[in-house]
Coordinates of C-alpha atoms in Angstrom, one line a residue:
Chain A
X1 CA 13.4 12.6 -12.8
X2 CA 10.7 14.9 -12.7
X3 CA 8.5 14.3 -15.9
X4 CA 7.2 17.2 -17.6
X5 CA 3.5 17.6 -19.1
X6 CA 3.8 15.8 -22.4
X7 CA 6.4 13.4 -22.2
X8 CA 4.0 10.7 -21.8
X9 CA 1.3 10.1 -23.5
X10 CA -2.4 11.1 -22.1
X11 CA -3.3 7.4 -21.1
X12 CA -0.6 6.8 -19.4
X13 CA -0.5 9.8 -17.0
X14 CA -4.2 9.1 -16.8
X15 CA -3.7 5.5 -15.4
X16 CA -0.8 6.8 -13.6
X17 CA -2.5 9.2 -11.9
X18 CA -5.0 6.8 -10.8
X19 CA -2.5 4.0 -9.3
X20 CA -0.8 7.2 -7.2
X21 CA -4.3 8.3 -6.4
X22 CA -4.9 4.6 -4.9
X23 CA -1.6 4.9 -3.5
X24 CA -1.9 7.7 -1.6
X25 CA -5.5 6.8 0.2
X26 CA -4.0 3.5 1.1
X27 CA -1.0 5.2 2.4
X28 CA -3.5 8.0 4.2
X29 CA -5.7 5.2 6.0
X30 CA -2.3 3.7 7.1
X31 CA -1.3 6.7 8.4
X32 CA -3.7 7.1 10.8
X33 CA -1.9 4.2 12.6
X34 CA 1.9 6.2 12.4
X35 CA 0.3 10.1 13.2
X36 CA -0.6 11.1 16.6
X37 CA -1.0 14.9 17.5
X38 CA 3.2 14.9 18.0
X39 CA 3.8 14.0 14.6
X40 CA 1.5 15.9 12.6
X41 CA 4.7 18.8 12.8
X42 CA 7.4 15.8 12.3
X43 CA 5.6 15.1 8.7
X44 CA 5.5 18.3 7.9
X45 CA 9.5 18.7 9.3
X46 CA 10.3 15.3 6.7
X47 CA 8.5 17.3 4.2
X48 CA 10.4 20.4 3.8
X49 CA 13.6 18.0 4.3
X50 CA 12.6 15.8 1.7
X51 CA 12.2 19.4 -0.5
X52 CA 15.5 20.4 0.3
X53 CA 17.2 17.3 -0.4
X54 CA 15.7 17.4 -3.7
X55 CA 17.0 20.5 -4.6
X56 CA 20.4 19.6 -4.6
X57 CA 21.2 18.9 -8.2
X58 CA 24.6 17.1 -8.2
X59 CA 26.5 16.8 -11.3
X60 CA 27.0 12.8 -12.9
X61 CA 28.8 11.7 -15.6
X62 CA 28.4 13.2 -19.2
X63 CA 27.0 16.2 -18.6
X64 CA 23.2 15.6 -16.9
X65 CA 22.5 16.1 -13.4
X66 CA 20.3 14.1 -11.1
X67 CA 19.1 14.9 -7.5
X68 CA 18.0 12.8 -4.8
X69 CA 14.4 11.2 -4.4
X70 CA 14.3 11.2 -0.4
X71 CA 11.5 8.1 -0.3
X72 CA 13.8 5.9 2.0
X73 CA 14.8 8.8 4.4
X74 CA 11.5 9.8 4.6
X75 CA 10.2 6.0 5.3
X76 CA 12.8 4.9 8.1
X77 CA 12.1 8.5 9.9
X78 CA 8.3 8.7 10.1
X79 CA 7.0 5.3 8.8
X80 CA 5.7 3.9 4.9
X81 CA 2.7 5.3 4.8
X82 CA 3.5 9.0 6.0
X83 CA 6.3 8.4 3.8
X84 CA 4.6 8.0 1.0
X85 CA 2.3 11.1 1.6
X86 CA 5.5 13.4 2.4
X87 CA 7.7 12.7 -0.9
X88 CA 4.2 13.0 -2.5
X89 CA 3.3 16.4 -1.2
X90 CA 6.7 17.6 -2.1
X91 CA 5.9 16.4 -5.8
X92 CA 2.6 18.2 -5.7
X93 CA 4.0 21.4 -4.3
X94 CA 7.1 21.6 -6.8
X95 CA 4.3 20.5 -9.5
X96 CA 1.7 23.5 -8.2
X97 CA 4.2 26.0 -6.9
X98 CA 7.3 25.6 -8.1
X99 CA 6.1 24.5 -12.0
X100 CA 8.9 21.7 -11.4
X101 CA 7.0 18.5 -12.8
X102 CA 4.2 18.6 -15.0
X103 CA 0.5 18.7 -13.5
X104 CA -0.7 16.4 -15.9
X105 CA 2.3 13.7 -15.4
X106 CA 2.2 14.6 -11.7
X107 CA 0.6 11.0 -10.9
X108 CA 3.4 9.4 -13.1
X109 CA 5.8 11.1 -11.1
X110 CA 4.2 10.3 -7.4
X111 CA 4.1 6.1 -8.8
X112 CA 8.4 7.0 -9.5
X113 CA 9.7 9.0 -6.9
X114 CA 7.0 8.5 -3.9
X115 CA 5.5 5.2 -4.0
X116 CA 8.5 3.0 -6.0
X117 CA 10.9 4.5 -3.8
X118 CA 9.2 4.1 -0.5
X119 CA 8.2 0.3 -0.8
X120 CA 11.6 -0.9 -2.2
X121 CA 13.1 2.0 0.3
X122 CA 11.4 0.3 3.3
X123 CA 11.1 -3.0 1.9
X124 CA 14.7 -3.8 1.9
X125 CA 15.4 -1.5 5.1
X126 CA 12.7 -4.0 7.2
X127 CA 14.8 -7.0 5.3
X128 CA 17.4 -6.1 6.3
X129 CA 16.3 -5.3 10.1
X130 CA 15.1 -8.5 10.3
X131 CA 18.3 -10.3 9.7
X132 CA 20.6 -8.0 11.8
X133 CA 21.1 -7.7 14.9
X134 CA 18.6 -5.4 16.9
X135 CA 21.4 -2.5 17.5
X136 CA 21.8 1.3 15.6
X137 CA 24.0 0.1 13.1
X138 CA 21.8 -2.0 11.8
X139 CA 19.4 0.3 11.3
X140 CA 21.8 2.7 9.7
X141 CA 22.9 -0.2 7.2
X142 CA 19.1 -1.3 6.2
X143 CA 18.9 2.4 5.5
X144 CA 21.5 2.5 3.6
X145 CA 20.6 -0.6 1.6
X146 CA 17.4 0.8 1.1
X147 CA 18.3 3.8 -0.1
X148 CA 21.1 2.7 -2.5
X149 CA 18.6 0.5 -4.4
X150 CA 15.3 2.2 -4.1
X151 CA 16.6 4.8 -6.5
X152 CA 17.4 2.4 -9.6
X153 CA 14.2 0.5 -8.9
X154 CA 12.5 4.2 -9.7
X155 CA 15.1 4.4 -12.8
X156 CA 13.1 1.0 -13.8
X157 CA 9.8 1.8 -13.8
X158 CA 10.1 5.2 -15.0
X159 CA 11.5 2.8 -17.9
X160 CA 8.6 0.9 -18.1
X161 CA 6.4 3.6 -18.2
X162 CA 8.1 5.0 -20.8
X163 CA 7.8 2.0 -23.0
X164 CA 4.4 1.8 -22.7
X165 CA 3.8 5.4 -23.4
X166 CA 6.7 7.0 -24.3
X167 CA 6.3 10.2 -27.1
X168 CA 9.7 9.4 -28.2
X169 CA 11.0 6.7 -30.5
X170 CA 14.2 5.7 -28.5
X171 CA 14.4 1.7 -28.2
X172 CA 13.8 0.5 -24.4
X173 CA 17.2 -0.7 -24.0
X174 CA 19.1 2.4 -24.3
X175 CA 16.3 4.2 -22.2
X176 CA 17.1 1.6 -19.7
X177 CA 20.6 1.4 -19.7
X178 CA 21.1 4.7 -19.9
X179 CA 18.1 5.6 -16.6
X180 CA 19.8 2.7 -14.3
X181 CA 23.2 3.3 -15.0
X182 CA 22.9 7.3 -14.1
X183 CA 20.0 5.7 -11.6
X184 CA 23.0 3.6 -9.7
X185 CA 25.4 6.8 -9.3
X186 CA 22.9 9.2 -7.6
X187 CA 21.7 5.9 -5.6
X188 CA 25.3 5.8 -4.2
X189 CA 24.9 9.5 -2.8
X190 CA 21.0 8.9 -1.9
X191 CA 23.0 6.1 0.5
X192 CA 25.3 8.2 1.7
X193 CA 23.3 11.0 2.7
X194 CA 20.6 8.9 4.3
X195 CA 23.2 6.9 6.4
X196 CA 24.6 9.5 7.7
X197 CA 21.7 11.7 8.5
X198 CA 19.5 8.3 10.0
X199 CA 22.8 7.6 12.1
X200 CA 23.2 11.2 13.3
X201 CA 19.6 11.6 14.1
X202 CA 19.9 8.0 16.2
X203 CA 22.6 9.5 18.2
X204 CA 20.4 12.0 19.5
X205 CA 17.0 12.2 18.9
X206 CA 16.4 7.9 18.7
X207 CA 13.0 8.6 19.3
X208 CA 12.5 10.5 16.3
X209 CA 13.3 7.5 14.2
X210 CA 10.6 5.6 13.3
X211 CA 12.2 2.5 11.8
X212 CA 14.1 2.4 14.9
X213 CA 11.2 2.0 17.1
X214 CA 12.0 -1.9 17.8
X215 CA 14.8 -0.9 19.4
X216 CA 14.4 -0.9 23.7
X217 CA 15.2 2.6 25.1
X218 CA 18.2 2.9 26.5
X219 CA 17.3 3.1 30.5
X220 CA 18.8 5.8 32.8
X221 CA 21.9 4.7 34.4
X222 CA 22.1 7.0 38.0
X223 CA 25.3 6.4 39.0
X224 CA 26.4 7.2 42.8
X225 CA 29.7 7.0 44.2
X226 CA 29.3 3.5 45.1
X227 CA 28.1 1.7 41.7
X228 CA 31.2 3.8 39.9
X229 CA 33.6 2.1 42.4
X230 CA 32.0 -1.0 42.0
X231 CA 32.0 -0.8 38.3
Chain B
X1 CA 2.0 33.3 5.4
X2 CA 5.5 34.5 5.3
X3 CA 7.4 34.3 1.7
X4 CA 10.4 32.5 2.4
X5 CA 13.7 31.3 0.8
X6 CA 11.8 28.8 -0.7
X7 CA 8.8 30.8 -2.0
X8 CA 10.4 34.1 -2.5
X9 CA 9.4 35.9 -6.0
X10 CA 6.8 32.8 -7.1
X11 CA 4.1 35.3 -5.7
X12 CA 3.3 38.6 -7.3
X13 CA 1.1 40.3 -5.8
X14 CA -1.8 42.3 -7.2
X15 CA -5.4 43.2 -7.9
X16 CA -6.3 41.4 -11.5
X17 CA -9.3 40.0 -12.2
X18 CA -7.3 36.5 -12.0
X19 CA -5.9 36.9 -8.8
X20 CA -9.2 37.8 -7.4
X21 CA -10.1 34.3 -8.9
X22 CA -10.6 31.5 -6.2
X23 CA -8.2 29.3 -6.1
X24 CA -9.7 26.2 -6.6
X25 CA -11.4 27.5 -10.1
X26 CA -7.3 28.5 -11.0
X27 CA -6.3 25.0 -10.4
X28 CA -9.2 22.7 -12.2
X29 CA -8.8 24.8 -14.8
X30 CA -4.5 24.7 -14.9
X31 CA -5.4 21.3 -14.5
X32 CA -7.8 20.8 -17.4
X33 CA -5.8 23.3 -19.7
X34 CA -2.5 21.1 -19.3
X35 CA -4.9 18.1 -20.2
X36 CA -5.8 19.6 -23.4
X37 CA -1.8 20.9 -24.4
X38 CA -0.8 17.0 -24.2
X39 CA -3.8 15.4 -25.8
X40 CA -2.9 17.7 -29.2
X41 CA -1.7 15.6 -31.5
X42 CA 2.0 17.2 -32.3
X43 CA 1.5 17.3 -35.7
X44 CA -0.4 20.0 -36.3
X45 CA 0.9 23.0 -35.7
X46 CA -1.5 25.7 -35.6
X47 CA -3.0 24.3 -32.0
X48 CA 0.0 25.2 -30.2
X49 CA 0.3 28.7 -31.3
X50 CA -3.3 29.4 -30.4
X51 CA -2.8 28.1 -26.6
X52 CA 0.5 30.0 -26.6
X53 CA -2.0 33.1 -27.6
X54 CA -4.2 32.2 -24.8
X55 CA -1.7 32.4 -22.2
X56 CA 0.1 35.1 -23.5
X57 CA -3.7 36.9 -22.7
X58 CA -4.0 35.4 -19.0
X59 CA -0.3 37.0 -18.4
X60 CA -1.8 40.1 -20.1
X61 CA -5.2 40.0 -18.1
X62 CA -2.7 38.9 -14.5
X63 CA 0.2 41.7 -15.4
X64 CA 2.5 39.3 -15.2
X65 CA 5.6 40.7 -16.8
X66 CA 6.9 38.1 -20.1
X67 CA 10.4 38.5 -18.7
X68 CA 9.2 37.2 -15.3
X69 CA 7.6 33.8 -16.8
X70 CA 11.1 33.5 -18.9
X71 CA 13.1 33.9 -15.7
X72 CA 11.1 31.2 -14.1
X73 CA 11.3 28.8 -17.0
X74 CA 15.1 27.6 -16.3
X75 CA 13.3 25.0 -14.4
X76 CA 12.7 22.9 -17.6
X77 CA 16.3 23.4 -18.9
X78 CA 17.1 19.5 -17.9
X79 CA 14.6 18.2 -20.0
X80 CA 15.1 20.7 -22.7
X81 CA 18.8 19.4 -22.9
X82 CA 17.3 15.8 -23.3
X83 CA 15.1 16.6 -25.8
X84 CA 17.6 18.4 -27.9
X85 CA 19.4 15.0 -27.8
X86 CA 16.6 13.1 -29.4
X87 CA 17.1 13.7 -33.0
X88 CA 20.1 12.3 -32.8
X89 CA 19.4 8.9 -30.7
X90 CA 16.2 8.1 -32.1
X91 CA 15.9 5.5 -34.8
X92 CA 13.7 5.4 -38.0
X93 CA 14.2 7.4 -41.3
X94 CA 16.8 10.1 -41.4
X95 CA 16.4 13.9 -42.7
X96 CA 19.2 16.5 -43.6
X97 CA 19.2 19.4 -41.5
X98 CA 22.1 21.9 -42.1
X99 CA 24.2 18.4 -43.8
X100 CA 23.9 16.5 -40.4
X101 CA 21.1 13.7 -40.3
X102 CA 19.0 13.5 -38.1
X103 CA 16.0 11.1 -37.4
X104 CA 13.0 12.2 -38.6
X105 CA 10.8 10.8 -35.2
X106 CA 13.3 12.3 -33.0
X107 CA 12.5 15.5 -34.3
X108 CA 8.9 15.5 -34.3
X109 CA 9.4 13.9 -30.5
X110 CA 11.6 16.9 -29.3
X111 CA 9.8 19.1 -30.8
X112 CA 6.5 17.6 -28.9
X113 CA 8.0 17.2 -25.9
X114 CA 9.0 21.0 -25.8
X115 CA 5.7 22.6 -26.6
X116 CA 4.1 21.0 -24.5
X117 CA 6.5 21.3 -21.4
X118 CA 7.3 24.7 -21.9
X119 CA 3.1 25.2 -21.9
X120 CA 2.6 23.1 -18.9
X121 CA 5.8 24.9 -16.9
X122 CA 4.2 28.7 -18.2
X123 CA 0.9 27.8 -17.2
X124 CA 2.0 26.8 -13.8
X125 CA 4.2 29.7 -13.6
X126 CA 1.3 32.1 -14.4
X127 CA -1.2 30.2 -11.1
X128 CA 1.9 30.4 -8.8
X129 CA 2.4 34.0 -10.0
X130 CA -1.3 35.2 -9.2
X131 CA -1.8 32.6 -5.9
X132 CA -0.3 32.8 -3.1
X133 CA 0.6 29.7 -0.8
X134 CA -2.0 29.7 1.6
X135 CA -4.7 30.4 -1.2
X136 CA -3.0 27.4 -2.7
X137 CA -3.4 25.1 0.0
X138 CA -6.8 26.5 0.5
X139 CA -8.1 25.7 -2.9
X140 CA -6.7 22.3 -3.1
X141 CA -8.9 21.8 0.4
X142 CA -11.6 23.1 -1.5
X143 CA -11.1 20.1 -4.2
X144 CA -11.2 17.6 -2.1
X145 CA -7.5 17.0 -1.1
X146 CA -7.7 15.2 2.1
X147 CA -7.3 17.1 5.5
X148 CA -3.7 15.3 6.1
X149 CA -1.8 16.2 2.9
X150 CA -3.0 19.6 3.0
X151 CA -2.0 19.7 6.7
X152 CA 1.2 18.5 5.6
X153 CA 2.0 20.7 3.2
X154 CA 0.9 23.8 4.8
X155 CA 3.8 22.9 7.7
X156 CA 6.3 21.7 5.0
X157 CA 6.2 25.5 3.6
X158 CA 6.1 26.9 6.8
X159 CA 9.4 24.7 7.9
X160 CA 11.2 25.7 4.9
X161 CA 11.7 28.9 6.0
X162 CA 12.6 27.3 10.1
X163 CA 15.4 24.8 8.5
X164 CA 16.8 27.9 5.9
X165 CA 16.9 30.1 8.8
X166 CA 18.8 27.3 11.1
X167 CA 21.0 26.0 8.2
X168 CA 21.8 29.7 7.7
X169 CA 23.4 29.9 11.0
X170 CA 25.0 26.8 11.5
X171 CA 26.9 27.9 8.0
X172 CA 27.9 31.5 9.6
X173 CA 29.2 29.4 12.8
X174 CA 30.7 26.9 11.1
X175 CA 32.7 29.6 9.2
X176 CA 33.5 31.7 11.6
X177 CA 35.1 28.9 13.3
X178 CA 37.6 28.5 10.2
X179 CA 35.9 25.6 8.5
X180 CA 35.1 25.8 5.1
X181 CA 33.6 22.5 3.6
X182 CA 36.4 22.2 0.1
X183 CA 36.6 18.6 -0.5
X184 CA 34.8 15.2 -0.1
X185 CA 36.9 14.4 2.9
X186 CA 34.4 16.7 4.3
X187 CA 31.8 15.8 3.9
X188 CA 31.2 13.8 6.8
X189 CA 31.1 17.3 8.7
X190 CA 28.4 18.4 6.3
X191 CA 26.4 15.2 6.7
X192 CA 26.5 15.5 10.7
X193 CA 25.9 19.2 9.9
X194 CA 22.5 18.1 7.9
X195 CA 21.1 15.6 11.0
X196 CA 22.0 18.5 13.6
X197 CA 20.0 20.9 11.5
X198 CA 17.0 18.0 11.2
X199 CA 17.0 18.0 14.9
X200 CA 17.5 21.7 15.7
X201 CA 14.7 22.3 13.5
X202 CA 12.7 19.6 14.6
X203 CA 12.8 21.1 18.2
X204 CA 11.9 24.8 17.1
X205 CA 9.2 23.0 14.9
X206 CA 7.7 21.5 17.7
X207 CA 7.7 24.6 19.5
X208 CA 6.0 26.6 16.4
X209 CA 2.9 23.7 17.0
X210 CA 2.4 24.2 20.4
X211 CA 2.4 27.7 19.9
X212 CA -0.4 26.9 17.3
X213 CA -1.8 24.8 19.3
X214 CA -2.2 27.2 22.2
X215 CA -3.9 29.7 19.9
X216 CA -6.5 27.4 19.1
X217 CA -5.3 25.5 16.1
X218 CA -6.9 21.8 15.1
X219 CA -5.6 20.9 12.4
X220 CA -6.9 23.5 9.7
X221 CA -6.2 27.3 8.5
X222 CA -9.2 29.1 9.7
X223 CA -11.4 29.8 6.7
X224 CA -11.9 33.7 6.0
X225 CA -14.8 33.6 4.0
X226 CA -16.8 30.4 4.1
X227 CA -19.3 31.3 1.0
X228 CA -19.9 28.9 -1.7
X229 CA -17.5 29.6 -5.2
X230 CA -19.8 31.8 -6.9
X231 CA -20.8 29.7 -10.6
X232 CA -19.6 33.3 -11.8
X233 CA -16.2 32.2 -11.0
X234 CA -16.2 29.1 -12.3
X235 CA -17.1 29.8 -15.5
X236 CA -14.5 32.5 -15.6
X237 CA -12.0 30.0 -15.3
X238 CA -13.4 27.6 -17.8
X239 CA -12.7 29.9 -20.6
X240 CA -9.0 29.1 -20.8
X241 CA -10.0 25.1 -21.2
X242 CA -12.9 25.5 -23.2
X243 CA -11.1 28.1 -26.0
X244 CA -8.1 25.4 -25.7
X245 CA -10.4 22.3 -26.0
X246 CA -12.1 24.1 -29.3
X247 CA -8.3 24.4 -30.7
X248 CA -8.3 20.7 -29.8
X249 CA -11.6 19.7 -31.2
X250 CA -10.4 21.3 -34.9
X251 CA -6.9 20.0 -34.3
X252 CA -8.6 16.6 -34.5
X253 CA -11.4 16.9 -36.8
X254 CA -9.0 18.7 -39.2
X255 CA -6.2 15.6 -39.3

């Protein structure tokens, strides 16, 4: 989903750059809140996980290829708002270094893969908390969830963007259908690998789990002689 | 800093007069160039070749070796393949080419979306080519980037090279254990596989920062040199945007 330079028209990456550049300072005064000296590293760590994961081009249906966008893993480990500045330094190093993404579409691709993904990512994760019970699995299901529809909601936008300043005359319906329904596929293995790495990190590291920072500690159990007859 | 998995051969080192560059001069004017290439109006032709003149001469100027860029350029082949599919989804008016029709705005839109990419993705090539990382990183500082993203990334491409290293021999244990990943059954190994290597790195991370942090580190590379960017320098790299924005100025005036 990485747009190149050109693709859309000067306006719109103008004004997209400008909504990602609001974007990120919101996310980099919210930050403040998630980062202490410990976590600076752990950023950096979801970072360079969030790179790799993108990296893995998987093959869908009809000969394109899609990777995975990373926003909700990123969220549920280290928070939102040092979500949204990880998958966003991943976009501008692949932009910069890696010439993946164009430099001028680089705020249109920060709105899609960094700040769509993050608040649907999170938003339906924190939904989801809310109504489940306060255990692991539940946190591994809302990341899930999150994950499986964060990356069509990005599919959606990009649509939108692209209607509004698209360079090529393709109606908006087949952009759309065509975006969401390859959108919903890599969404499905964007779920699967975030349940299953949020799950294996909860079993343990649970500290290292941001969205799972609700959840009480599990206290040390010292068992003697006694309490294991007892028990 | 150390070229890694990730980073290997996007760094050529040398002594050019653009590598000697600063790197925040490289990037406003990457940035401003790439402005330029998608503002031209995709009709006109001529503009395109002139800017693909221009870079050929900053590869020229760099040494930067045309099969090198070419190699690089693979990275565009997804979009590539979806512009090729254009002429023959878009709608409007229809023209013959070699007895298959093809829409007439489809073709003018791949062929848009193609210049201009391939520029963007050669121009980026060409300031990855003569930077290195930590120049990068610098130069962006130097532009304003706030302290955290840069601090971020600078640890991001410093982990890479941690979590290649770790996945690297969790794969040789794995293996030498007898277990080859060959089907989706499993892949729940390779999942657990991926949250053991967040962790493992994770911890070696953690000691790489307090190793930092014990050699005096708060939160920024030390700075080398900490002179003003000479105007010299600046106006160096403004020739590439101004000689494009002159190409544009005509491209426009002319239509």
């Amino acid at each position: 989903m990485h747009v190149p330079d050109g693709y859309l028209d000067g306006p719109t990456s103008l004004a997209c750059a400008a909504v990602a550049a609001a974007g990120v300072a919101v996310s980099l005064r919210g930050s403040r809140r998630e980062l202490d000296e410990r976590s600076a590293p752990l950023a950096g760590l979801v970072a360079a996980f969030i790179f790799a994961v993108q990296m893995l081009n998987f093959p869908v249906a009809a000969g394109t290829s899609g990777h995975l966008l990373g926003g909700t893993l990123a969220a549920v480990l280290i928070g939102p708002w040092t979500g949204v500045l990880c998958v966003s330094v991943v976009l501008i190093v692949q932009a910069l270094f890696f010439a993946d993404g164009g430099v001028s579409a680089l705020g249109v691709n920060v709105v899609n893969m960094s700040l769509v993904t993050v608040v649907v990512g999170w938003g339906v994760f924190a939904l989801v908390r809310a109504v489940l019970p306060r255990t692991r699995g539940s946190v591994v299901v809302g990341s899930v969830l999150g994950a499986a529809l964060s990356v069509p909601a990005a599919a959606v936008v990009f649509t939108g963007l692209y209607a509004v300043g698209g360079t090529a005359d393709i109606s908006t319906g087949t952009v759309l259908a065509q975006m969401v329904g390859l959108h919903v596929l890599i969404g499905l293995g964007e779920a699967l690998i975030t349940g299953l790495t949020v799950s294996s990190v909860l079993a343990t590291r649970p500290d290292l789990v941001h969205g799972a920072r609700h959840l009480a500690g599990r206290t040390l159990d010292i068992r003697t002689p006694e309490t294991a007859l007892a028990a | 800093m150390s070229a890694g998995h990730g980073s290997a051969g996007l760094y050529r080192a040398g002594h050019s007069a653009l590598h000697r560059l600063p790197a925040q001069c490289k990037i406003a004017a990457h940035l401003a160039f790439v402005l330029v290439v998608v503002c031209t109006p995709r009709e006109t032709f001529w503009p395109y070749a002139a800017y693909a003149l221009l870079l050929a001469a900053v590869a020229a100027v760099a040494r930067v070796p045309a099969g090198f860029v070419a190699r690089r350029l693979v990275i565009e082949v997804p979009f590539v393949l979806f512009a090729l599919a254009l002429p023959f989804l878009a709608h409007g008016p229809r023209v013959d080419v070699l007895g298959v029709g093809l829409s007439e705005s489809g073709l003018w839109s791949a062929w848009g979306i193609l210049a201009k990419a391939t520029l963007g993705v050669i121009a980026s090539v060409l300031l990855a080519a003569t930077t290195s990382q930590r120049d990068l990183l610098l130069g962006l500082e130097r532009l304003g980037m706030p302290r955290t993203i840069v601090q971020i990334a600078s640890f991001m491409l410093r982990y890479a090279d941690v979590i290649a290293g770790e996945s690297e021999r969790m794969r040789i244990a794995r293996e030498s254990r007898g277990f080859t990943p060959r089907h989706l059954g499993h892949l729940p190994v390779v999942a657990k596989s991926a949250g053991a290597l967040f962790i493992r790195s994770y911890e070696r991370g953690e000691r790489v920062h307090l190793a930092m942090l014990s050699r005096g580190y708060d939160g920024a590379m030390p700075r080398l040199d900490s002179s003003a960017t000479p105007a010299s320098a600046w106006a160096t790299a403004a020739l590439l945007p101004l000689l494009a924005s002159v190409a544009l100025a005509l491209a426009w005036a002319g239509r």
